[in-house]
Tab-separated table of C-alpha atoms in Angstrom:
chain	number	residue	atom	x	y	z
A	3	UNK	CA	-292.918	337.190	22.909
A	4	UNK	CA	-292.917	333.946	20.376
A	5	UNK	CA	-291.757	334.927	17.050
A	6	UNK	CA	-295.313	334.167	14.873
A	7	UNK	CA	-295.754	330.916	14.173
A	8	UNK	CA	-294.010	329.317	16.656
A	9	UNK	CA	-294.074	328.635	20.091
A	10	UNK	CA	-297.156	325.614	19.065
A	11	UNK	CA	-296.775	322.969	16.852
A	12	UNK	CA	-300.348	323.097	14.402
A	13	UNK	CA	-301.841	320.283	12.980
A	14	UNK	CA	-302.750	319.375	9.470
A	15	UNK	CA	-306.481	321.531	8.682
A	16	UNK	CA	-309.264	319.133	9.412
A	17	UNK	CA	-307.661	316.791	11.750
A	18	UNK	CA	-308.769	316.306	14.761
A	19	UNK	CA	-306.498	315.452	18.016
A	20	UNK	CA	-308.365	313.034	20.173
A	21	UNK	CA	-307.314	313.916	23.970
A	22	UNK	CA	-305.290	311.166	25.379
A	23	UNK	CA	-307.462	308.428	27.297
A	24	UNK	CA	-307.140	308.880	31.200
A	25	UNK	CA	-305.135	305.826	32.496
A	26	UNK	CA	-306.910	303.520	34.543
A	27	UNK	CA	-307.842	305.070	38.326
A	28	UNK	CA	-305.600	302.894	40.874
A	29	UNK	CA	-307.455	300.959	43.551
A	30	UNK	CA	-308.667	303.314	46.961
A	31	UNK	CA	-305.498	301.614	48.802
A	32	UNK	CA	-302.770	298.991	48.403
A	33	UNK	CA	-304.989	296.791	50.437
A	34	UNK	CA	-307.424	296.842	48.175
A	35	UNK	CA	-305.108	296.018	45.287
A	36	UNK	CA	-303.454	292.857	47.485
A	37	UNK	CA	-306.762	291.135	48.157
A	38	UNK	CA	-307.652	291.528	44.295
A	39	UNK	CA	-304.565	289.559	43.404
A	40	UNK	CA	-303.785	285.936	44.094
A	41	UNK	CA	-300.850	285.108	46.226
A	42	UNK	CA	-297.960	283.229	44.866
A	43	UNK	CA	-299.628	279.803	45.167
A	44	UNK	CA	-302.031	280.205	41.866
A	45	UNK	CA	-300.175	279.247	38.498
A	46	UNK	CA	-298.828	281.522	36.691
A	47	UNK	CA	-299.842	280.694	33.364
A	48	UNK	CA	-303.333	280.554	34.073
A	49	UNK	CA	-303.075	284.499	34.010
A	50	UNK	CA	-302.985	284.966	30.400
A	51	UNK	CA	-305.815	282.471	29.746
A	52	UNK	CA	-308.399	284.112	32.020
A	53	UNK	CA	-306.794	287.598	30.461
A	54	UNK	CA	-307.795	286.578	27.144
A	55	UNK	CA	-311.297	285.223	27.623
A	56	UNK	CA	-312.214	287.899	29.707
A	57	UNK	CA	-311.319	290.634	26.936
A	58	UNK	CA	-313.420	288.723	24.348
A	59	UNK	CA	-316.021	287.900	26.773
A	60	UNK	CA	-315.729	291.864	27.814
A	61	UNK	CA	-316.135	292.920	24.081
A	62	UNK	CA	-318.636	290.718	22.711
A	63	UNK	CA	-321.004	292.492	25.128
A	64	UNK	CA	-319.699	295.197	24.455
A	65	UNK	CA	-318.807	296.339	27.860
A	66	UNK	CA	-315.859	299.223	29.033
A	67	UNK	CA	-313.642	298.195	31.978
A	68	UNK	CA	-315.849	301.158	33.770
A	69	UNK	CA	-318.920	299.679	32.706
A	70	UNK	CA	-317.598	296.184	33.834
A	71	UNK	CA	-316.007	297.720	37.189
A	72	UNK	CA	-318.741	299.049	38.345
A	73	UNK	CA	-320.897	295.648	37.913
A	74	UNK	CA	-318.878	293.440	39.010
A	75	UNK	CA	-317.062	295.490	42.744
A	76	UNK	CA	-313.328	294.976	40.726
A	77	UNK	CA	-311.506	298.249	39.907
A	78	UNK	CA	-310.909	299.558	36.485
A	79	UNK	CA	-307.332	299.169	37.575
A	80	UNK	CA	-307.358	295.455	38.165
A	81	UNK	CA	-309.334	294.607	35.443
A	82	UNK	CA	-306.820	296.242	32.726
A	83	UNK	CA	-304.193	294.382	34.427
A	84	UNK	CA	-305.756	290.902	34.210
A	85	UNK	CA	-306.752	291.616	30.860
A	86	UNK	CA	-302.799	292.120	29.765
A	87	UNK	CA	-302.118	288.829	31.892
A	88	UNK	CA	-299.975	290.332	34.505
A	89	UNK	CA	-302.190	289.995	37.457
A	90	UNK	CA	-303.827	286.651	38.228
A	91	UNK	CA	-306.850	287.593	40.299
A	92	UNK	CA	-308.141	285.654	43.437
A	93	UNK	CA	-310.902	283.235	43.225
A	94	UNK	CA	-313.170	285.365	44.587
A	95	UNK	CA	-312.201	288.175	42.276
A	96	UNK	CA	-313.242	285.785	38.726
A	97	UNK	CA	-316.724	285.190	40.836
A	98	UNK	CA	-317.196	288.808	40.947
A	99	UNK	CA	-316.481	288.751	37.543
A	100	UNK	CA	-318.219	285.958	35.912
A	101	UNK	CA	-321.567	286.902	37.752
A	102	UNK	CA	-321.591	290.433	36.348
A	103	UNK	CA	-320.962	288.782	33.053
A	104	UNK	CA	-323.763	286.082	33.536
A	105	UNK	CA	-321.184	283.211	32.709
A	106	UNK	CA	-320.059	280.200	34.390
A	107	UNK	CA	-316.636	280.309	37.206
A	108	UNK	CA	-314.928	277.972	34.535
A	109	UNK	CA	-315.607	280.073	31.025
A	110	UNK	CA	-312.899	282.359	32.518
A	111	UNK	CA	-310.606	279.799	33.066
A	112	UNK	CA	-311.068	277.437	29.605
A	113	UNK	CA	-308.665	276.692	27.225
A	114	UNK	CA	-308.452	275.279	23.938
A	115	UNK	CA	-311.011	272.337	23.502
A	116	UNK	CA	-309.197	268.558	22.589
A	117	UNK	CA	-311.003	265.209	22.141
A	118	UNK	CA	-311.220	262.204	23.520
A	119	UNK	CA	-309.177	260.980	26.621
A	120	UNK	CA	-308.194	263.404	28.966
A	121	UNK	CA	-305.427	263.107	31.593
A	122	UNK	CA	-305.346	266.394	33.985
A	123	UNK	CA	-301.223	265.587	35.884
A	124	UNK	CA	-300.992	266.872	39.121
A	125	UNK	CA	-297.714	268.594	38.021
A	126	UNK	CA	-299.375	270.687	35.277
A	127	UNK	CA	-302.332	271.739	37.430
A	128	UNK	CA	-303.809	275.103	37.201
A	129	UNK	CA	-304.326	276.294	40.558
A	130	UNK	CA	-306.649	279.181	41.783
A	131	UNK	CA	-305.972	281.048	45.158
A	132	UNK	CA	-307.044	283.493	47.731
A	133	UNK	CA	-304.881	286.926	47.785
A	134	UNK	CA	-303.131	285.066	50.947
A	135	UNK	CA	-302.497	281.510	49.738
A	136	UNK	CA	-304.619	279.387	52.738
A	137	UNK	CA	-307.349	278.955	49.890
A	138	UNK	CA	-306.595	276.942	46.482
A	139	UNK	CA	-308.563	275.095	43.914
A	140	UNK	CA	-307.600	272.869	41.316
A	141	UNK	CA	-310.117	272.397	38.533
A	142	UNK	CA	-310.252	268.702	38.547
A	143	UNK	CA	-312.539	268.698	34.375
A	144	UNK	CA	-311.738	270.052	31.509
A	145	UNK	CA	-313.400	273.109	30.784
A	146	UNK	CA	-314.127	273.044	27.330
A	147	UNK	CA	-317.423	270.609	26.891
A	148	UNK	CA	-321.174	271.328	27.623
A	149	UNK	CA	-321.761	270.188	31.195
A	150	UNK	CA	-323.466	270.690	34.820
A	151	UNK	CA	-321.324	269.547	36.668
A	152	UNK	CA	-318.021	270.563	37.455
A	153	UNK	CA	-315.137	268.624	40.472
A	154	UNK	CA	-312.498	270.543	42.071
A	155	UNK	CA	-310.541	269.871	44.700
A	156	UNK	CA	-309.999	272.495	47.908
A	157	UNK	CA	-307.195	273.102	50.110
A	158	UNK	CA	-307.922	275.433	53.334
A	159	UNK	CA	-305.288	275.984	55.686
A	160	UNK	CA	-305.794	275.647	59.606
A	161	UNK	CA	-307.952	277.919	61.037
A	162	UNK	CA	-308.198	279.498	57.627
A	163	UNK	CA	-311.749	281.177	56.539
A	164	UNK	CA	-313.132	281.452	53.010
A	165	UNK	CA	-316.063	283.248	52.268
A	166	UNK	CA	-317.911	282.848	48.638
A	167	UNK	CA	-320.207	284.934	47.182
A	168	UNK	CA	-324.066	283.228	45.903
A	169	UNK	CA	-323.596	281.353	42.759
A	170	UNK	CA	-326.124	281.753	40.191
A	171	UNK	CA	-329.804	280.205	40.760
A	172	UNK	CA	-330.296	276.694	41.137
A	173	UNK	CA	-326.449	276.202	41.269
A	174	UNK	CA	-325.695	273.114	44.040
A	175	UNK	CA	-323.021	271.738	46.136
A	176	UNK	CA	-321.853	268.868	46.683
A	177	UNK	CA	-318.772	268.553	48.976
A	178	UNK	CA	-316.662	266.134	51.257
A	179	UNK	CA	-314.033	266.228	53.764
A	180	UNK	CA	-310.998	264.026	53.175
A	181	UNK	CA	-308.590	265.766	55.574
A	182	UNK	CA	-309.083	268.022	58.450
A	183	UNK	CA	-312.480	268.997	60.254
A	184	UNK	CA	-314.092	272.151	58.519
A	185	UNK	CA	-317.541	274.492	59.235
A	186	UNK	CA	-319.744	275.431	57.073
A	187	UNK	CA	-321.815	278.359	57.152
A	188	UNK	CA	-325.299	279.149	54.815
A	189	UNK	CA	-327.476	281.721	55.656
A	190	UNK	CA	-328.582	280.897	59.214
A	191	UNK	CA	-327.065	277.248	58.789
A	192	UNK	CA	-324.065	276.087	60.415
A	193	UNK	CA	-322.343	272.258	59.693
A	194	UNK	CA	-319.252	271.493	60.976
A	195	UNK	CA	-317.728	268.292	58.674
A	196	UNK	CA	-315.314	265.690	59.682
A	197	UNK	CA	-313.005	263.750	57.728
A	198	UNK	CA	-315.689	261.499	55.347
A	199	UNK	CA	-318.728	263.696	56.302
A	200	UNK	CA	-320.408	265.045	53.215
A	201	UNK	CA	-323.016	267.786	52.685
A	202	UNK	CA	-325.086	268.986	49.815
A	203	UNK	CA	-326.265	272.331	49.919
A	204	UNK	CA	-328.047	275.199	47.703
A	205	UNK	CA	-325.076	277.648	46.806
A	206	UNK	CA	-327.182	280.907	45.641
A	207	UNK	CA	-327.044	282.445	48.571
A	208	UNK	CA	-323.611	283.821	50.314
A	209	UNK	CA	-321.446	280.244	51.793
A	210	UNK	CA	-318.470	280.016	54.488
A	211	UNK	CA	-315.766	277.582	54.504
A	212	UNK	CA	-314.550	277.599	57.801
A	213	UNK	CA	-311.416	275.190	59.085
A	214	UNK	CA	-311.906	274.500	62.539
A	215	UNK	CA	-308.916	272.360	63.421
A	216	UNK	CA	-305.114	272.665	63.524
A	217	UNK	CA	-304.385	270.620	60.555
A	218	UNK	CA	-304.352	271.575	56.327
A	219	UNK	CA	-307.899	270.338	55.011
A	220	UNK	CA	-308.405	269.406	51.423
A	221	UNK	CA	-311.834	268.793	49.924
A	222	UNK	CA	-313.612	267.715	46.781
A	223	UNK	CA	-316.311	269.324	45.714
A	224	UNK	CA	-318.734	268.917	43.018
A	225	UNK	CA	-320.602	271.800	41.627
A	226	UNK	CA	-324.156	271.428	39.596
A	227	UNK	CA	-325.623	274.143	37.518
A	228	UNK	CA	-329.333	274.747	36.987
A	229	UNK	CA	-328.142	274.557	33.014
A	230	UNK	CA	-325.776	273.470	30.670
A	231	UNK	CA	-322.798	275.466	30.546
A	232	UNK	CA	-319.672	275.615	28.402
């Protein structure tokens, strides 16, 4: 037996120990965790900047990561991790995210507002990508202005399928094939699109991109909002 009065530290009378928060539950497999974070192709300092708006963003409406998790399909896990900035999610993944939070694809990715001209260098893009790399997008505007509209250019690798969640209502697109031959599925529609063929399309209802051919295709697409954003 303990000698009395030891064996337990005792706290200070009146103080109360708060139990230690349970750490964040890990995805249901390490499948699950791949496909939530972009391969190797997305840049690496876009990480930080989508982990700090989406903490503020979080906060301000004044969510938990459970809360948050469980509107938007993205574990508790994953969203702790972006937070910090060391996991940069897939594109799909920020969808996810920015729908549950009622916000625009681009408020995640923003950065600090400048004036005037605006040159975007190729070499200092900040590229988005699928959890496998054969899906990037380069914002080709600068986030940080009211707008509608917003250009990015896609890269799909052969025989390389994307699938993208509905945007929010009203929300159109506007794309065209420079390079390759790719399909695209809406609903019950199905388009297959040549190099030059264009097609606009309502985007609030679940969309394919589908490369058909053996070749890399890249595509620009402009994206319209029912209302101003940003």
């Amino acid at each position: 037996m303990a000698p009395k009065g030891r064996g337990r530290k005792r706290e200070p009378a009146g103080k109360a120990v708060a139990p230690p928060e349970a750490p964040p539950a890990a995805p249901a497999s390490e499948e699950e965790w791949a496909y939530e974070v972009a391969h190797g192709e997305a840049s690496a300092d876009l990480a930080p900047i989508v982990g700090r708006n989406l903490r503020r963003l979080r906060t301000q409406r004044g969510l938990s990561l459970e809360r948050l998790a469980k509107a938007s399909g993205v574990s508790r896990a994953m969203l702790g991790q972006i937070e910090l900035g060391q996991s940069a999610p897939t594109i799909n993944v920020i969808w996810k995210i920015a729908r549950s939070l009622g916000i625009p694809f681009s408020a995640l990715i923003s950065t600090t507002a400048q004036s005037g001209t605006r040159l975007m260098r190729a070499t200092q893009a900040k590229v988005l990508a699928s959890h496998d790399g054969s899906f990037t997008s380069r914002a080709l505007f600068p986030f940080d202005e009211p707008r509608r509209v917003e250009f990015y250019e896609l890269h799909l690798a052969a025989r390389a399928v994307e699938k993208a969640d509905p945007h929010p209502p009203g929300t159109l697109e506007n794309l065209v094939v420079t390079v390759g031959q790719v399909e695209i599925d809406r609903g019950d529609e199905r388009h297959v699109l040549a190099a030059g063929d264009a097609i606009l399309f309502e985007a609030d209802v679940a969309h394919v991109y589908r490369n058909v051919g053996n070749v890399d295709a890249i595509m620009f697409l402009v994206m319209t909002y029912a209302e101003t954003v940003g």
